[in-house]
Coordinates of C-alpha atoms in Angstrom, one line a residue:
Chain A
X1 CA 90.1 201.2 73.7
X2 CA 89.7 197.6 74.2
X3 CA 92.1 196.1 76.7
X4 CA 92.8 192.7 75.2
X5 CA 94.9 191.4 78.3
X6 CA 91.9 192.0 80.4
X7 CA 89.7 190.0 78.1
X8 CA 92.2 187.2 78.0
X9 CA 92.5 187.5 81.9
X10 CA 88.6 187.1 81.9
X11 CA 88.5 184.2 79.8
X12 CA 91.2 182.4 81.9
X13 CA 89.2 182.7 84.9
X14 CA 86.3 181.5 83.2
X15 CA 88.0 178.2 81.9
X16 CA 88.2 176.4 85.2
X17 CA 84.5 177.0 85.9
X18 CA 83.7 175.7 82.4
X19 CA 85.7 172.5 83.0
X20 CA 84.0 171.8 86.3
X21 CA 80.7 172.4 84.5
X22 CA 81.9 169.9 81.9
X23 CA 83.1 167.5 84.4
X24 CA 79.6 167.6 86.2
X25 CA 77.8 167.0 82.9
X26 CA 80.1 164.2 81.3
X27 CA 81.8 162.5 84.3
X28 CA 82.7 159.4 82.5
X29 CA 84.4 161.4 79.6
X30 CA 86.2 163.9 82.1
X31 CA 87.5 161.3 84.4
X32 CA 88.7 159.3 81.4
X33 CA 90.6 162.1 79.7
X34 CA 91.3 164.7 82.3
X35 CA 94.9 165.5 83.1
X36 CA 96.2 163.2 80.2
X37 CA 99.1 164.6 78.5
X38 CA 100.0 163.3 75.1
X39 CA 102.4 164.4 72.5
X40 CA 99.7 165.9 70.2
X41 CA 98.6 168.4 72.8
X42 CA 95.0 167.5 73.7
X43 CA 93.8 169.8 76.3
X44 CA 90.4 169.0 78.0
X45 CA 90.0 172.6 79.2
X46 CA 89.9 174.0 75.8
X47 CA 87.6 171.1 74.7
X48 CA 85.3 171.9 77.6
X49 CA 85.2 175.6 76.5
X50 CA 84.2 174.7 73.0
X51 CA 81.8 171.9 74.0
X52 CA 79.3 174.3 74.9
X53 CA 78.9 175.8 71.5
X54 CA 78.9 172.5 69.7
X55 CA 76.5 171.1 72.1
X56 CA 74.2 174.0 71.5
X57 CA 74.7 173.5 67.8
X58 CA 73.7 169.9 67.6
X59 CA 71.0 169.7 70.4
X60 CA 69.0 172.7 69.7
X61 CA 70.1 174.4 66.4
X62 CA 70.7 171.4 64.1
X63 CA 68.3 169.1 66.2
X64 CA 70.5 166.2 65.5
X65 CA 69.2 162.7 65.1
X66 CA 71.9 160.1 65.7
X67 CA 71.6 156.5 65.1
X68 CA 73.9 153.8 66.2
X69 CA 76.4 155.8 68.4
X70 CA 76.5 152.7 70.4
X71 CA 78.5 151.2 67.5
X72 CA 81.6 153.2 68.4
X73 CA 83.4 150.7 70.7
X74 CA 83.8 151.2 74.4
X75 CA 87.3 150.1 74.4
X76 CA 89.9 149.6 71.8
X77 CA 90.8 151.3 68.7
X78 CA 88.6 152.0 65.6
X79 CA 88.7 154.1 62.4
X80 CA 85.7 156.3 61.7
X81 CA 85.2 157.0 57.9
X82 CA 82.7 159.6 56.7
X83 CA 81.5 161.8 54.2
X84 CA 82.8 165.4 54.8
X85 CA 80.7 168.4 54.4
X86 CA 79.9 172.0 55.4
X87 CA 82.9 174.3 54.6
X88 CA 83.8 174.4 58.3
X89 CA 84.5 170.9 59.5
X90 CA 81.5 171.1 61.9
X91 CA 80.4 167.6 61.4
X92 CA 83.5 166.2 63.0
X93 CA 83.2 168.7 66.0
X94 CA 79.7 167.6 66.4
X95 CA 80.4 163.9 66.4
X96 CA 83.1 164.4 69.0
X97 CA 80.8 166.3 71.4
X98 CA 78.1 164.0 70.8
X99 CA 80.3 161.1 71.6
X100 CA 81.4 162.9 74.8
X101 CA 77.8 163.5 75.9
X102 CA 75.8 160.6 74.9
X103 CA 78.1 157.6 74.4
X104 CA 77.6 155.0 77.3
X105 CA 81.4 155.0 77.6
X106 CA 82.4 158.2 76.0
X107 CA 85.4 158.2 73.7
X108 CA 87.4 161.0 72.2
X109 CA 87.7 161.1 68.6
X110 CA 91.1 161.9 67.2
X111 CA 90.5 163.5 63.7
X112 CA 93.4 163.4 61.1
X113 CA 93.6 167.0 59.8
X114 CA 95.1 168.3 56.6
X115 CA 98.2 170.2 56.7
X116 CA 96.6 173.4 55.3
X117 CA 94.6 174.1 58.7
X118 CA 97.9 174.0 60.6
X119 CA 99.2 177.0 58.6
X120 CA 96.3 179.1 59.9
X121 CA 97.6 180.9 63.0
X122 CA 94.5 181.0 65.4
X123 CA 93.2 177.7 64.1
X124 CA 96.4 175.8 64.7
X125 CA 96.1 175.9 68.4
X126 CA 92.5 175.2 68.4
X127 CA 92.8 172.2 66.3
X128 CA 95.6 170.8 68.4
X129 CA 94.0 171.5 71.7
X130 CA 90.8 169.8 70.9
X131 CA 92.5 166.6 70.1
X132 CA 92.9 166.8 66.2
X133 CA 96.2 165.5 64.9
X134 CA 98.2 166.3 61.7
X135 CA 97.5 163.7 59.2
X136 CA 100.6 161.6 58.7
X137 CA 101.1 158.0 58.5
X138 CA 103.2 158.0 61.5
X139 CA 100.7 159.9 63.6
X140 CA 98.0 157.7 62.6
X141 CA 99.7 154.4 63.6
X142 CA 100.8 155.9 66.8
X143 CA 97.3 156.8 67.6
X144 CA 95.9 153.4 66.6
X145 CA 98.7 151.6 68.7
X146 CA 97.5 153.9 71.6
X147 CA 93.9 152.3 71.2
X148 CA 92.4 155.7 70.2
X149 CA 89.4 156.3 67.9
X150 CA 90.7 157.7 64.7
X151 CA 88.6 159.9 62.6
X152 CA 89.2 160.1 58.8
X153 CA 87.4 161.9 56.0
X154 CA 88.9 160.5 53.0
X155 CA 87.5 163.2 50.8
X156 CA 89.7 165.7 52.4
X157 CA 89.4 169.3 51.6
X158 CA 87.6 168.7 48.3
X159 CA 84.7 167.3 50.3
X160 CA 84.4 170.4 52.6
X161 CA 84.4 172.7 49.6
X162 CA 81.4 171.2 47.7
X163 CA 79.1 173.6 46.1
X164 CA 75.5 173.6 46.9
X165 CA 74.7 171.6 43.6
X166 CA 77.2 169.0 44.4
X167 CA 75.6 168.5 47.9
X168 CA 75.6 164.9 49.2
X169 CA 77.6 163.7 46.2
X170 CA 80.8 162.0 47.6
X171 CA 84.1 162.6 46.0
X172 CA 86.0 159.5 45.5
X173 CA 87.7 158.1 48.6
X174 CA 91.5 157.8 48.9
X175 CA 92.1 154.2 49.8
X176 CA 94.8 155.1 52.3
X177 CA 92.5 154.6 55.3
X178 CA 91.8 150.9 54.2
X179 CA 95.5 150.3 53.9
X180 CA 96.0 151.5 57.5
X181 CA 93.0 149.5 58.6
X182 CA 94.5 146.3 57.3
X183 CA 97.9 147.0 58.6
X184 CA 96.9 147.7 62.1
X185 CA 93.9 145.2 62.0
X186 CA 91.5 148.0 63.0
X187 CA 87.8 148.0 62.5
X188 CA 86.5 150.5 60.1
X189 CA 83.1 152.3 61.1
X190 CA 81.3 154.2 58.3
X191 CA 79.6 157.4 59.3
X192 CA 76.9 159.0 57.1
X193 CA 76.1 162.6 57.7
X194 CA 73.2 164.5 56.3
X195 CA 72.6 168.1 56.9
X196 CA 76.1 169.4 56.7
X197 CA 76.1 170.1 53.1
X198 CA 73.1 172.5 53.4
X199 CA 74.2 174.5 56.4
X200 CA 76.3 176.7 54.3
X201 CA 74.8 177.0 50.8
X202 CA 77.9 177.5 48.9
X203 CA 77.1 178.8 45.5
X204 CA 80.3 179.7 43.7
X205 CA 83.8 178.7 44.5
X206 CA 86.0 181.6 43.4
X207 CA 89.3 179.7 42.6
X208 CA 91.3 182.7 41.7
X209 CA 90.7 184.6 45.1
X210 CA 91.3 181.1 46.8
X211 CA 94.7 180.6 44.9
X212 CA 95.6 184.3 45.6
X213 CA 95.2 183.9 49.4
X214 CA 96.4 180.5 49.7
X215 CA 93.1 179.0 50.8
X216 CA 91.8 175.5 49.4
X217 CA 88.6 177.1 48.3
X218 CA 87.0 180.6 48.5
X219 CA 83.1 180.1 48.8
X220 CA 80.6 182.8 48.1
X221 CA 77.5 182.4 50.5
X222 CA 74.5 184.5 51.3
X223 CA 76.5 186.1 54.3
X224 CA 80.1 185.2 53.4
X225 CA 82.2 187.4 52.8
X226 CA 79.6 190.3 52.9
X227 CA 78.6 190.4 56.6
X228 CA 81.2 191.5 59.4
X229 CA 83.2 188.9 61.3
X230 CA 81.2 186.8 63.5
X231 CA 78.0 187.0 61.3
X232 CA 79.4 185.3 58.4
X233 CA 79.8 182.2 60.2
X234 CA 75.9 182.0 60.8
X235 CA 74.7 178.8 59.3
X236 CA 71.3 177.6 58.5
X237 CA 69.4 175.6 61.0
X238 CA 69.2 172.5 58.8
X239 CA 68.0 169.2 60.5
X240 CA 70.9 166.8 61.0
X241 CA 71.0 163.1 61.0
X242 CA 74.2 161.2 61.6
X243 CA 74.2 157.5 61.0
X244 CA 77.0 155.5 62.4
X245 CA 77.3 152.0 61.0
X246 CA 78.4 148.9 62.7
X247 CA 82.1 148.1 62.7
X248 CA 83.6 146.3 59.7
X249 CA 86.3 143.8 60.6
X250 CA 88.4 143.3 57.6
X251 CA 89.3 139.6 57.3
X252 CA 92.7 140.3 55.8
X253 CA 96.1 139.5 57.2
X254 CA 98.4 142.8 57.6
X255 CA 100.6 141.8 54.7
X256 CA 97.6 142.3 52.4
X257 CA 97.7 145.9 52.9
X258 CA 100.3 146.3 50.1
X259 CA 97.6 145.1 47.8
X260 CA 96.5 148.2 46.2
X261 CA 93.7 146.8 44.2
X262 CA 92.1 145.1 47.3
X263 CA 92.4 148.4 49.3
X264 CA 90.8 150.4 46.5
X265 CA 88.0 148.0 46.2
X266 CA 87.3 148.2 50.0
X267 CA 87.3 151.8 50.0
X268 CA 85.2 152.0 46.9
X269 CA 82.6 149.7 48.7
X270 CA 82.5 151.8 51.8
X271 CA 82.1 154.9 49.7
X272 CA 79.3 153.5 47.8
X273 CA 77.6 152.2 50.9
X274 CA 77.8 155.9 52.5
X275 CA 76.5 157.3 49.2
X276 CA 73.7 154.8 49.1
X277 CA 72.7 155.6 52.8
X278 CA 72.8 159.2 51.9
X279 CA 70.5 158.8 48.9
X280 CA 68.2 156.7 50.9
X281 CA 67.9 159.3 53.6
X282 CA 67.5 162.2 51.3
X283 CA 64.7 160.3 49.4
X284 CA 62.8 159.8 52.6
X285 CA 63.4 163.5 54.1
X286 CA 60.4 165.8 53.8
X287 CA 62.3 169.0 54.0
X288 CA 65.8 170.1 54.8
X289 CA 64.8 172.0 57.9
X290 CA 61.9 169.8 59.5
X291 CA 63.6 166.6 58.5
X292 CA 62.1 163.4 58.1
X293 CA 58.5 163.5 59.5
X294 CA 57.3 167.2 58.4
X295 CA 58.1 168.6 61.9
X296 CA 56.4 166.0 63.9
X297 CA 58.1 163.3 66.0
X298 CA 59.8 160.7 63.7
X299 CA 58.4 157.3 63.6
X300 CA 59.8 154.7 66.2
X301 CA 61.8 153.0 63.4
X302 CA 64.3 156.1 63.5
X303 CA 65.9 155.4 66.8
X304 CA 66.6 158.8 68.3
X305 CA 69.5 158.1 70.6
X306 CA 69.7 161.6 72.1
X307 CA 66.1 162.1 73.0
X308 CA 65.7 158.9 74.7
X309 CA 68.7 159.5 77.1
X310 CA 67.2 162.7 78.3
Chain B
X1 CA 65.7 152.0 3.2
X2 CA 68.5 152.7 0.5
X3 CA 69.7 155.8 2.1
X4 CA 69.8 154.1 5.4
X5 CA 71.7 151.2 3.9
X6 CA 74.2 153.6 2.4
X7 CA 74.6 155.7 5.7
X8 CA 74.7 153.1 8.2
X9 CA 76.4 150.4 5.8
X10 CA 78.2 148.6 8.5
X11 CA 75.3 148.4 10.8
X12 CA 73.1 147.1 8.0
X13 CA 75.6 144.5 7.3
X14 CA 76.0 143.1 10.7
X15 CA 72.3 143.3 11.6
X16 CA 69.6 140.6 11.1
X17 CA 66.5 141.5 9.3
X18 CA 64.1 140.3 11.8
X19 CA 64.3 138.0 14.9
X20 CA 62.0 136.1 17.2
X21 CA 61.3 139.0 19.4
X22 CA 59.7 141.3 16.7
X23 CA 62.9 143.4 15.6
X24 CA 62.4 144.8 12.2
X25 CA 65.3 146.6 10.5
X26 CA 62.9 148.6 8.2
X27 CA 61.4 150.3 11.3
X28 CA 64.7 151.1 12.5
X29 CA 65.5 152.7 9.1
X30 CA 62.5 154.8 9.4
X31 CA 63.5 155.9 13.1
X32 CA 67.0 156.5 12.3
X33 CA 66.8 159.9 11.1
X34 CA 64.6 160.9 14.2
X35 CA 67.1 159.4 16.5
X36 CA 69.9 160.9 14.6
X37 CA 68.4 164.3 15.1
X38 CA 67.8 163.7 18.8
X39 CA 71.5 162.4 19.2
X40 CA 73.4 165.1 17.1
X41 CA 71.3 168.2 17.2
X42 CA 68.9 168.0 20.1
X43 CA 70.9 166.5 23.0
X44 CA 74.4 166.7 21.3
X45 CA 75.4 163.5 23.1
X46 CA 79.0 163.1 24.1
X47 CA 79.6 159.4 24.0
X48 CA 82.8 158.3 26.0
X49 CA 84.0 154.8 26.2
X50 CA 82.1 152.8 23.4
X51 CA 85.5 151.0 22.6
X52 CA 85.3 149.5 26.2
X53 CA 82.4 147.4 24.9
X54 CA 83.5 143.9 23.9
X55 CA 84.0 143.8 20.2
X56 CA 82.5 140.4 19.8
X57 CA 80.3 138.1 22.1
X58 CA 77.5 139.1 24.3
X59 CA 77.5 142.0 26.5
X60 CA 75.2 143.5 29.2
X61 CA 75.1 147.4 29.6
X62 CA 73.5 148.6 32.8
X63 CA 72.7 152.3 33.2
X64 CA 70.8 154.7 35.1
X65 CA 67.3 155.7 33.7
X66 CA 65.4 159.0 33.9
X67 CA 63.0 161.5 32.2
X68 CA 59.8 159.1 31.6
X69 CA 60.8 158.2 28.0
X70 CA 63.5 155.4 27.3
X71 CA 65.7 158.0 25.9
X72 CA 69.1 156.7 27.1
X73 CA 68.3 153.3 25.7
X74 CA 67.3 155.0 22.3
X75 CA 70.4 157.2 22.4
X76 CA 72.6 154.2 23.1
X77 CA 71.1 152.3 20.3
X78 CA 71.9 155.0 17.9
X79 CA 75.4 155.4 19.2
X80 CA 76.0 151.8 18.5
X81 CA 74.4 152.1 15.3
X82 CA 76.8 154.7 13.9
X83 CA 79.9 153.3 15.9
X84 CA 83.0 152.1 14.1
X85 CA 82.1 148.6 14.8
X86 CA 78.4 148.8 15.0
X87 CA 76.2 146.5 17.2
X88 CA 72.6 145.9 17.2
X89 CA 71.2 146.9 20.7
X90 CA 68.5 145.0 22.5
X91 CA 66.7 146.7 25.5
X92 CA 65.3 144.7 28.2
X93 CA 62.4 146.6 29.5
X94 CA 59.3 146.3 31.6
X95 CA 56.6 146.0 28.9
X96 CA 53.8 144.1 30.4
X97 CA 51.9 147.3 31.3
X98 CA 51.7 148.5 27.7
X99 CA 48.2 147.7 26.2
X100 CA 48.5 149.8 23.1
X101 CA 49.5 147.3 20.4
X102 CA 51.0 150.0 18.1
X103 CA 53.3 151.3 20.9
X104 CA 54.1 147.7 21.9
X105 CA 55.0 146.7 18.4
X106 CA 56.9 149.9 17.7
X107 CA 59.2 149.1 20.7
X108 CA 59.8 145.5 19.9
X109 CA 60.5 146.5 16.2
X110 CA 63.1 148.8 17.4
X111 CA 64.8 146.1 19.6
X112 CA 63.0 146.3 23.0
X113 CA 62.5 143.0 24.6
X114 CA 60.2 142.2 27.4
X115 CA 62.0 141.4 30.3
X116 CA 62.5 137.8 31.5
X117 CA 65.4 135.9 32.4
X118 CA 64.6 133.4 29.7
X119 CA 64.6 136.2 27.1
X120 CA 67.8 137.6 28.5
X121 CA 69.5 134.2 28.2
X122 CA 68.2 133.7 24.7
X123 CA 69.8 137.1 23.9
X124 CA 73.0 136.2 25.3
X125 CA 73.0 132.9 23.6
X126 CA 72.5 134.8 20.3
X127 CA 75.6 136.9 20.9
X128 CA 73.7 140.2 21.2
X129 CA 74.4 143.5 23.1
X130 CA 71.7 143.9 25.7
X131 CA 71.0 147.1 27.7
X132 CA 69.2 147.0 31.0
X133 CA 68.0 149.8 33.3
X134 CA 67.6 148.1 36.6
X135 CA 65.8 151.0 38.4
X136 CA 62.7 150.1 36.3
X137 CA 59.7 152.4 36.0
X138 CA 60.1 154.2 39.3
X139 CA 63.6 155.2 38.3
X140 CA 62.5 156.8 35.1
X141 CA 59.7 159.0 37.0
X142 CA 61.9 160.0 39.9
X143 CA 61.3 163.7 40.7
X144 CA 63.8 166.3 39.8
X145 CA 64.9 166.9 43.4
X146 CA 66.5 163.3 43.4
X147 CA 68.0 163.6 39.8
X148 CA 71.1 161.7 39.2
X149 CA 70.6 159.6 42.4
X150 CA 69.8 156.2 41.0
X151 CA 67.2 154.1 43.0
X152 CA 68.5 150.9 44.5
X153 CA 69.0 148.4 41.6
X154 CA 67.0 145.2 41.4
X155 CA 69.7 142.5 41.6
X156 CA 67.6 139.8 40.2
X157 CA 67.7 141.5 36.9
X158 CA 71.5 140.7 36.8
X159 CA 71.2 137.1 37.5
X160 CA 71.1 135.9 33.9
X161 CA 74.3 137.7 33.0
X162 CA 76.1 136.3 36.2
X163 CA 74.9 132.8 35.2
X164 CA 76.0 133.1 31.6
X165 CA 79.4 134.8 32.7
X166 CA 78.6 137.7 30.4
X167 CA 80.6 140.9 30.7
X168 CA 78.7 143.8 32.3
X169 CA 79.4 147.3 31.3
X170 CA 78.1 150.1 33.6
X171 CA 76.9 153.2 31.8
X172 CA 76.2 156.6 33.4
X173 CA 73.9 159.0 31.5
X174 CA 74.0 162.7 32.6
X175 CA 71.2 164.8 31.0
X176 CA 68.2 162.3 31.0
X177 CA 67.0 163.6 34.2
X178 CA 67.0 167.2 33.1
X179 CA 65.6 166.6 29.6
X180 CA 62.1 165.8 31.0
X181 CA 62.0 167.1 34.7
X182 CA 59.4 165.3 36.7
X183 CA 57.8 167.6 39.2
X184 CA 55.8 164.8 41.0
X185 CA 54.6 161.3 40.3
X186 CA 51.0 161.0 41.1
X187 CA 50.6 157.3 42.3
X188 CA 46.8 157.7 43.1
X189 CA 46.1 158.8 39.6
X190 CA 48.4 156.1 38.1
X191 CA 46.5 153.5 40.1
X192 CA 43.1 154.9 39.0
X193 CA 44.1 154.9 35.3
X194 CA 45.8 151.4 35.6
X195 CA 49.2 152.9 34.4
X196 CA 52.6 152.3 36.1
X197 CA 53.2 155.9 36.9
X198 CA 51.6 159.3 36.2
X199 CA 54.3 161.9 36.3
X200 CA 53.7 165.5 36.2
X201 CA 56.1 167.7 34.2
X202 CA 56.1 171.4 33.1
X203 CA 54.7 170.2 29.8
X204 CA 53.0 166.7 30.5
X205 CA 49.7 166.4 30.7
X206 CA 49.1 170.1 30.0
X207 CA 50.1 170.3 26.4
X208 CA 48.4 168.2 23.5
X209 CA 49.8 164.8 23.3
X210 CA 53.1 164.7 21.2
X211 CA 54.2 168.2 22.3
X212 CA 53.6 167.1 26.1
X213 CA 56.7 164.7 25.8
X214 CA 59.1 167.1 24.2
X215 CA 62.3 166.8 26.0
X216 CA 64.3 169.9 26.7
X217 CA 67.5 170.5 24.6
X218 CA 69.9 169.5 27.4
X219 CA 73.4 168.6 26.7
X220 CA 73.9 164.8 27.3
X221 CA 76.8 163.0 28.5
X222 CA 77.1 159.2 28.3
X223 CA 80.0 157.3 29.8
X224 CA 80.5 153.6 29.3
X225 CA 82.8 152.5 32.0
X226 CA 85.1 149.3 32.3
X227 CA 83.4 146.0 31.5
X228 CA 83.7 143.3 34.3
X229 CA 83.0 139.5 34.2
X230 CA 81.8 138.2 37.3
X231 CA 83.1 134.9 38.6
X232 CA 80.9 133.5 41.2
X233 CA 82.5 131.2 43.8
X234 CA 80.5 128.3 42.9
X235 CA 77.9 127.2 40.6
X236 CA 75.1 126.7 43.1
X237 CA 72.1 129.2 43.0
X238 CA 73.2 130.7 46.3
X239 CA 76.5 131.6 44.9
X240 CA 74.9 133.1 41.8
X241 CA 72.5 135.0 43.8
X242 CA 75.2 136.4 46.2
X243 CA 77.2 137.4 43.3
X244 CA 74.3 139.0 41.6
X245 CA 73.4 141.0 44.8
X246 CA 77.1 142.1 45.4
X247 CA 77.5 143.1 41.6
X248 CA 74.3 145.2 41.5
X249 CA 75.3 147.0 44.6
X250 CA 78.8 147.7 43.2
X251 CA 77.4 148.7 39.8
X252 CA 74.9 151.2 41.5
X253 CA 77.8 152.7 43.4
X254 CA 79.9 153.0 40.2
X255 CA 77.2 154.6 38.2
X256 CA 76.5 156.9 41.0
X257 CA 80.2 157.8 41.4
X258 CA 80.6 158.5 37.8
X259 CA 77.5 160.6 37.7
X260 CA 79.1 162.7 40.7
X261 CA 82.3 163.1 38.7
X262 CA 80.4 164.0 35.6
X263 CA 78.2 166.7 37.5
X264 CA 81.4 168.3 39.0
X265 CA 83.2 168.5 35.5
X266 CA 79.8 170.0 34.1
X267 CA 79.8 172.6 36.6
X268 CA 83.3 173.4 35.9
X269 CA 82.6 173.6 32.1
X270 CA 79.9 176.2 32.7

């Protein structure tokens, strides 16, 4: 018989050690955010515990190349806007952990998360503790007035549940993020992620089952739902590339935020830009697993921020 | 010719017999049954948004291209021919590489016009509907792995329309890239043979000539989107160029987004 209390005790003992470890590795991040209590329940110990997994994922498993991480400002607020992908929102976690590890002045990224995730019991605490926030307008405004980096995936859940045939085809962006950026005079930073759409080749989306159990989508993969619990989360070791663009400062006064047409136009422009970036990168890519240079070191024009820092 | 005049009476009425670019209505009458067969029976084209085309006055239709042959242009030509308010379509295309005079004259007789901004302006002045596929030949032979991902549009092709304030209508075509799937484009062989491209498809160059270019019977969807008249900020060359560059980026994104939507709805339909 498994004694669950013992396991929980063991994990609780491990946590301080992991936090110390994390503090040693990312001193700037740790000193910035340690002991900070905010109303959304960010907990750096939980972040430190999960950081190991996601660092392994992006450094070794996905072999991530990130370009333009320095475009995330050292101080002040910003809104990150990206294309969503990969069933589990791994792209968000990877970018957070990458920012903690490799940004010259590390920032935590507060993602706005759809309500559905908060209805899943285990997931709810995890999402809250790692710094995610329920997506409401009030929360977003408060985060921005606290000078935080807010991450938004305007595609929402539709973007995560893309099937394999639709990979890297962006759903239309909801213009709410532009409205918020104009209202609060916040720069927008587009982020294009390649790789996420292929880690879980989602062949069919069984809508009937999804509706039955109240999920937004129910994918059928090679391993899901056939294999037992942890195994069905196994993803393919696809080569990842994240491009963080330069911040866009929108030259409009706050009262223009009510102009729906303007907001939609800017949202579309950003959507088209990200889509074009994805198309360009896909055209140059040799294969999904080896990436852009057939398994060899990429040419110097692709700035490999991570490897240079090592 | 008589049956053509009966079937496409309105088209025959509004269309000139010949024009300076070599258009010939007789040739169109000869081609009409073939185009009709391709449109109705082979590709079963669903055409949406033809009424968004301005009823009178010049217009520029900008679309994505694929599948070696200029099939999207021909299908659009036929759709406009049998429309409620028919218009004659001119297609601005890269034709300088064609050395075979029979092919060249066939294309011009159907309404293709070699691309130049002077020709484009002449067509706009003559109140014609013009189609343009700004990806050019590289877009037509893009491999099937990149299907329905338009190459970056050449914004200089849009300049005449911006300068003349002509409404620009984006068109997204789903089906053209599947009709003739290009496996690989052999650049070196193309250079050797002095051709713009040498695509390898499941049929080309393996089968004897006309068979090798047979398109697969894929169901086509063609969507015309909302027309847009561009108003540059000023009349100087710089303003025109900025407007054209912006607009071509926007058109590219709009067509790509529409293709994404169409692909999604097609998956659902299956």
